[in-house]
Short mmCIF file of C-alpha atoms in Angstrom, two decimals:
data_model
loop_
_atom_site.label_atom_id
_atom_site.label_comp_id
_atom_site.label_asym_id
_atom_site.label_seq_id
_atom_site.Cartn_x
_atom_site.Cartn_y
_atom_site.Cartn_z
CA UNK H 1 5.80 -22.38 3.99
CA UNK H 2 7.79 -19.15 3.83
CA UNK H 3 8.81 -17.23 7.01
CA UNK H 4 10.21 -13.74 7.96
CA UNK H 5 12.01 -12.71 10.23
CA UNK H 6 11.98 -9.42 12.52
CA UNK H 7 14.87 -8.41 14.98
CA UNK H 8 14.63 -5.48 17.27
CA UNK H 9 16.96 -4.37 19.94
CA UNK H 10 15.57 -0.93 21.70
CA UNK H 11 17.40 0.12 24.40
CA UNK H 12 15.63 -2.36 27.08
CA UNK H 13 14.35 -5.39 25.22
CA UNK H 14 15.44 -7.93 22.90
CA UNK H 15 13.01 -9.25 20.16
CA UNK H 16 13.18 -11.72 17.50
CA UNK H 17 9.63 -12.31 15.88
CA UNK H 18 8.80 -14.83 13.13
CA UNK H 19 5.58 -13.96 10.62
CA UNK H 20 4.61 -16.42 8.24
CA UNK H 21 3.77 -15.91 4.07
CA UNK H 22 -0.48 -15.22 5.66
CA UNK H 23 0.96 -12.68 7.55
CA UNK H 24 0.40 -14.13 11.16
CA UNK H 25 2.89 -13.80 13.38
CA UNK H 26 3.92 -17.54 14.50
CA UNK H 27 6.41 -16.30 17.16
CA UNK H 28 7.38 -13.20 19.27
CA UNK H 29 10.13 -13.74 21.77
CA UNK H 30 11.00 -10.31 23.97
CA UNK H 31 13.95 -10.75 26.59
CA UNK H 32 14.32 -7.50 28.83
CA UNK H 33 17.38 -6.10 29.56
CA UNK H 34 18.16 -6.02 33.30
CA UNK H 35 18.27 -2.75 35.10
CA UNK H 36 20.24 -2.64 38.63
CA UNK H 37 17.71 -1.93 41.61
CA UNK H 38 17.46 2.62 41.93
CA UNK H 39 18.40 2.97 38.45
CA UNK H 40 15.96 4.57 35.88
CA UNK H 41 17.88 3.29 32.74
CA UNK H 42 20.71 1.65 31.13
CA UNK H 43 23.76 3.05 29.60
CA UNK H 44 23.96 2.35 25.69
CA UNK H 45 27.31 0.17 26.09
CA UNK H 46 25.50 -1.91 28.34
CA UNK H 47 22.17 -1.97 26.27
CA UNK H 48 24.79 -3.12 23.36
CA UNK H 49 26.61 -5.91 25.77
CA UNK H 50 23.20 -7.36 26.84
CA UNK H 51 22.01 -7.89 23.08
CA UNK H 52 24.98 -9.61 22.37
CA UNK H 53 24.30 -12.07 25.35
CA UNK H 54 20.56 -12.07 25.04
CA UNK H 55 20.32 -12.63 20.75
CA UNK H 56 21.71 -16.23 20.73
CA UNK H 57 18.92 -17.19 23.77
CA UNK H 58 16.19 -15.39 21.75
CA UNK H 59 17.12 -17.47 18.52
CA UNK H 60 16.88 -20.75 20.40
CA UNK H 61 13.46 -19.79 21.71
CA UNK H 62 12.02 -19.08 18.30
CA UNK H 63 12.73 -22.72 17.03
CA UNK H 64 13.77 -23.70 13.79
CA UNK H 65 12.52 -22.09 10.52
CA UNK H 66 13.11 -21.81 7.30
CA UNK H 67 13.99 -17.99 6.66
CA UNK H 68 13.00 -15.88 3.18
CA UNK H 69 14.23 -12.68 4.15
CA UNK H 70 14.81 -11.05 7.46
CA UNK H 71 14.08 -7.04 8.39
CA UNK H 72 15.58 -5.14 11.34
CA UNK H 73 15.15 -1.87 13.50
CA UNK H 74 18.16 0.06 12.34
CA UNK H 75 17.17 3.56 13.96
CA UNK H 76 14.44 4.88 16.22
CA UNK H 77 12.38 7.16 13.83
CA UNK H 78 12.12 7.63 10.27
CA UNK H 79 13.61 10.79 10.52
CA UNK H 80 17.10 11.85 8.83
CA UNK H 81 19.81 11.28 11.60
CA UNK H 82 17.78 9.54 13.58
CA UNK H 83 20.45 7.06 15.82
CA UNK H 84 20.61 5.31 18.67
CA UNK H 85 23.48 2.66 18.84
CA UNK H 86 21.94 -0.16 20.66
CA UNK H 87 20.19 -1.08 17.28
CA UNK H 88 23.73 -1.40 15.74
CA UNK H 89 23.24 -5.00 17.63
CA UNK H 90 20.13 -5.67 15.69
CA UNK H 91 21.99 -4.88 12.39
CA UNK H 92 25.13 -6.46 12.54
CA UNK H 93 22.97 -9.98 13.50
CA UNK H 94 20.45 -9.43 10.78
CA UNK H 95 23.09 -8.37 8.32
CA UNK H 96 25.40 -11.31 8.82
CA UNK H 97 22.43 -13.75 8.97
CA UNK H 98 20.96 -12.45 5.40
CA UNK H 99 25.10 -12.66 4.22
CA UNK H 100 25.86 -16.16 5.48
CA UNK H 101 22.40 -17.72 4.06
CA UNK H 102 22.05 -15.33 1.13
CA UNK H 103 18.47 -13.82 1.72
CA UNK H 104 17.08 -10.34 1.54
CA UNK H 105 17.36 -7.99 4.55
CA UNK H 106 15.48 -4.92 5.21
CA UNK H 107 15.96 -2.03 7.85
CA UNK H 108 13.02 -0.27 9.47
CA UNK H 109 12.50 2.37 11.85
CA UNK H 110 11.56 1.05 15.15
CA UNK H 111 8.99 3.56 15.30
CA UNK H 112 7.36 1.89 12.08
CA UNK H 113 7.71 -1.32 13.40
CA UNK H 114 5.56 0.01 16.80
CA UNK H 115 2.74 1.17 14.30
CA UNK H 116 2.88 -1.87 12.32
CA UNK H 117 2.27 -4.02 15.15
CA UNK H 118 -0.66 -1.80 16.61
CA UNK H 119 -2.35 -1.82 13.19
CA UNK H 120 -1.91 -5.68 13.13
CA UNK H 121 -3.20 -6.50 16.58
CA UNK H 122 -5.96 -4.12 16.56
CA UNK H 123 -7.36 -5.39 13.82
CA UNK H 124 -6.91 -2.05 11.50
CA UNK H 125 -4.53 -3.78 9.23
CA UNK H 126 -7.07 -2.37 6.55
CA UNK H 127 -5.04 0.98 6.97
CA UNK H 128 -2.00 0.19 5.62
CA UNK H 129 -1.58 2.11 2.63
CA UNK H 130 -3.99 4.94 3.47
CA UNK H 131 -4.02 8.14 5.49
CA UNK H 132 -4.24 8.03 9.66
CA UNK H 133 -2.99 9.27 12.72
CA UNK H 134 -0.58 7.56 15.11
CA UNK H 135 0.36 8.07 18.98
CA UNK H 136 3.60 6.56 19.97
CA UNK H 137 4.06 6.82 23.69
CA UNK H 138 7.24 4.88 25.25
CA UNK H 139 10.40 4.86 27.44
CA UNK H 140 11.92 7.06 24.57
CA UNK H 141 8.97 8.82 22.72
CA UNK H 142 6.04 10.50 22.71
CA UNK H 143 5.10 11.42 19.28
CA UNK H 144 1.87 12.66 17.62
CA UNK H 145 2.51 11.22 13.57
CA UNK H 146 0.78 11.93 10.59
CA UNK H 147 0.78 8.83 8.40
CA UNK H 148 -0.18 8.65 4.81
CA UNK H 149 0.90 6.72 1.62
CA UNK H 150 3.57 5.09 3.98
CA UNK H 151 5.26 8.51 4.73
CA UNK H 152 5.53 9.27 8.66
CA UNK H 153 5.50 13.11 9.18
CA UNK H 154 5.83 14.27 12.77
CA UNK H 155 3.27 17.03 14.06
CA UNK H 156 3.60 16.76 17.29
CA UNK H 157 4.33 15.29 20.57
CA UNK H 158 6.45 16.35 23.55
CA UNK H 159 8.74 19.30 24.31
CA UNK H 160 10.73 17.60 27.30
CA UNK H 161 9.96 14.18 29.30
CA UNK H 162 8.53 11.17 27.28
CA UNK H 163 5.56 9.76 28.98
CA UNK H 164 7.49 6.72 29.45
CA UNK H 165 10.30 8.63 31.33
CA UNK H 166 7.98 10.11 33.63
CA UNK H 167 6.41 6.74 34.58
CA UNK H 168 9.82 5.25 35.16
CA UNK H 169 11.15 7.74 37.20
CA UNK H 170 8.23 8.75 39.52
CA UNK H 171 8.16 4.75 39.93
CA UNK H 172 11.51 4.66 40.92
CA UNK H 173 10.87 7.44 43.08
CA UNK H 174 8.40 5.14 44.45
CA UNK H 175 10.52 2.15 44.86
CA UNK H 176 9.43 0.13 41.86
CA UNK H 177 11.34 -1.68 39.61
CA UNK H 178 12.61 -0.33 36.03
CA UNK H 179 10.75 -0.58 33.94
CA UNK H 180 7.65 0.71 36.24
CA UNK H 181 4.85 0.77 33.89
CA UNK H 182 3.13 -2.34 34.86
CA UNK H 183 3.99 -1.80 38.51
CA UNK H 184 2.40 1.68 38.81
CA UNK H 185 -0.43 0.74 36.73
CA UNK H 186 -1.34 -2.29 39.86
CA UNK H 187 -0.37 0.39 42.35
CA UNK H 188 -2.52 3.22 41.06
CA UNK H 189 -5.71 0.60 41.05
CA UNK H 190 -5.72 0.72 45.22
CA UNK H 191 -6.08 4.51 45.15
CA UNK H 192 -9.22 5.84 46.90
CA UNK H 193 -8.49 9.20 45.04
CA UNK H 194 -6.25 11.71 43.73
CA UNK H 195 -5.27 15.25 42.78
CA UNK H 196 -7.10 16.46 39.88
CA UNK H 197 -4.09 17.25 37.76
CA UNK H 198 -3.33 20.65 36.04
CA UNK H 199 -1.92 19.73 32.64
CA UNK H 200 0.07 21.76 30.12
CA UNK H 201 -0.79 21.35 26.30
CA UNK H 202 -0.43 23.93 23.53
CA UNK H 203 -1.71 22.89 20.33
CA UNK H 204 -0.22 19.59 19.63
CA UNK H 205 2.59 19.93 21.97
CA UNK H 206 2.85 19.00 25.55
CA UNK H 207 5.02 19.08 28.80
CA UNK H 208 5.28 16.50 30.68
CA UNK H 209 8.45 17.44 33.03
CA UNK H 210 6.29 19.07 35.63
CA UNK H 211 4.42 15.70 36.30
CA UNK H 212 7.70 14.45 37.73
CA UNK H 213 8.19 17.78 39.90
CA UNK H 214 4.45 17.72 41.16
CA UNK H 215 4.77 13.88 41.91
CA UNK H 216 8.01 14.51 44.17
CA UNK H 217 6.36 17.27 46.00
CA UNK H 218 3.31 14.93 46.94
CA UNK H 219 5.81 12.47 47.97
CA UNK H 220 7.81 15.17 50.08
CA UNK H 221 4.41 15.95 51.67
CA UNK H 222 3.43 12.42 52.51
CA UNK H 223 0.99 11.73 50.16
CA UNK H 224 0.26 7.91 49.49
CA UNK H 225 2.24 5.69 46.88
CA UNK H 226 -0.90 4.68 45.50
CA UNK H 227 -2.44 7.89 45.20
CA UNK H 228 0.92 9.05 43.45
CA UNK H 229 0.36 6.27 40.97
CA UNK H 230 -3.03 7.23 40.02
CA UNK H 231 -2.22 10.88 39.91
CA UNK H 232 0.87 9.76 37.47
CA UNK H 233 -1.35 8.12 34.93
CA UNK H 234 -4.17 10.68 34.99
CA UNK H 235 -2.15 13.33 34.28
CA UNK H 236 -0.75 11.43 31.41
CA UNK H 237 -4.39 10.65 30.47
CA UNK H 238 -5.45 14.22 30.62
CA UNK H 239 -2.56 15.47 28.46
CA UNK H 240 -3.01 12.66 25.75
CA UNK H 241 -7.05 13.96 26.10
CA UNK H 242 -6.42 17.17 25.38
CA UNK H 243 -3.72 16.59 22.57
CA UNK H 244 -6.08 14.32 20.83
CA UNK H 245 -8.64 16.54 20.88
CA UNK H 246 -6.79 19.66 19.21
CA UNK H 247 -5.35 16.75 16.57
CA UNK H 248 -9.25 16.12 15.64
CA UNK H 249 -9.72 19.65 15.27
CA UNK H 250 -6.65 19.88 12.79
CA UNK H 251 -7.11 16.83 11.08
CA UNK H 252 -10.76 15.79 11.30
CA UNK H 253 -12.38 12.28 10.01
CA UNK H 254 -9.05 10.66 10.08
CA UNK H 255 -8.84 7.03 12.45
CA UNK H 256 -6.88 7.16 15.13
CA UNK H 257 -3.88 4.58 16.11
CA UNK H 258 -2.19 4.48 19.58
CA UNK H 259 1.21 2.34 19.99
CA UNK H 260 4.36 1.97 22.37
CA UNK H 261 4.52 0.45 25.49
CA UNK H 262 2.71 3.45 27.39
CA UNK H 263 -0.47 2.73 25.53
CA UNK H 264 -1.12 -1.07 27.33
CA UNK H 265 -2.18 0.75 30.52
CA UNK H 266 -5.80 -0.67 30.98
CA UNK H 267 -7.27 2.73 32.00
CA UNK H 268 -5.75 4.47 29.23
CA UNK H 269 -6.66 2.37 26.56
CA UNK H 270 -10.62 2.13 28.14
CA UNK H 271 -10.55 5.54 28.21
CA UNK H 272 -9.74 6.25 24.75
CA UNK H 273 -11.39 3.27 22.84
CA UNK H 274 -14.75 4.47 24.54
CA UNK H 275 -14.24 8.04 23.75
CA UNK H 276 -12.45 8.09 20.23
CA UNK H 277 -12.83 4.50 19.02
CA UNK H 278 -9.32 4.21 18.64
CA UNK H 279 -7.71 1.49 17.47
CA UNK H 280 -5.15 0.12 20.18
CA UNK H 281 -1.86 -2.55 19.93
CA UNK H 282 -2.74 -5.62 22.04
CA UNK H 283 -0.78 -5.35 25.05
CA UNK H 284 1.54 -8.41 24.04
CA UNK H 285 2.65 -5.37 21.03
CA UNK H 286 2.73 -2.24 22.56
CA UNK H 287 5.48 -2.70 24.54
CA UNK H 288 8.60 -3.02 23.02
CA UNK H 289 8.76 -6.27 19.86
CA UNK H 290 9.93 -7.28 16.75
CA UNK H 291 6.70 -8.49 15.93
CA UNK H 292 5.68 -5.24 13.75
CA UNK H 293 9.66 -5.67 12.32
CA UNK H 294 8.70 -8.95 10.95
CA UNK H 295 5.35 -7.85 9.51
CA UNK H 296 7.10 -5.05 7.96
CA UNK H 297 9.76 -7.82 6.35
CA UNK H 298 6.74 -9.75 4.63
CA UNK H 299 5.45 -6.54 3.44
CA UNK H 300 8.48 -5.56 1.76
CA UNK H 301 9.14 -9.14 0.46
CA UNK H 302 5.37 -9.21 -1.02
CA UNK H 303 6.10 -6.05 -2.84
CA UNK H 304 9.84 -7.09 -4.02
CA UNK H 305 7.77 -10.42 -5.60
CA UNK H 306 5.04 -7.47 -7.60
#
């Protein structure tokens, strides 16, 4: 059986994944990059070093496979000029492997991998090659995308902070370990109440920097950590809800896909699945991973064989 390797070296996760010739993910290995306590992120040079250390470890966890092609995340988005140094490590690994073994090697955007993983894990693979709308919310991205015939166009998103940045900054302020999404969610579940958020949304664009300021004010006033956590999640949910309403008005009738680590939050997922009948990536395919890249490699290899 043929197998296809996906490589993704994002700013906070080293990922390798294997897809078989039936389009099934057999392995999805993810190693988080370590961030010092109290810090809100990593410098690119530190991320590059960590990926160099992690890649051999991840490869051993995958085990032995006869690989037919390699796909890797080469840049953050499909946009021209999109670049982030941490992806150079995955590029070097994938292209070296391809050269040594004589394999086809395919570059993709990290964002495209997130969308492909969401389609796979939500049961929406029927949408491949069609037209749909996608939200991508992660530590580095809060974007609304129009996908048609495989092309990805940016049509909206945040004007300042990303949703993931807001969550991590507030989480670190509350003493949580970076990245803070999972811990913030657990903390929010104990909140008895929280303030109703006043959001800033204009059309298909939003502002999230105010959330950090408002959360800090609550913290200084002695509001409980649980209430601030719940308020943070509710602010992001309400902003996304308004963005989604505006999006549906502009692009009626198109399916909705939600991807990225922020969208693994159970409250957010439950709300949007119920209200909009939207597709969500499964939790293990929401955060940064190479499964989508392995699937893209499989797709591309099949296309090249036609």
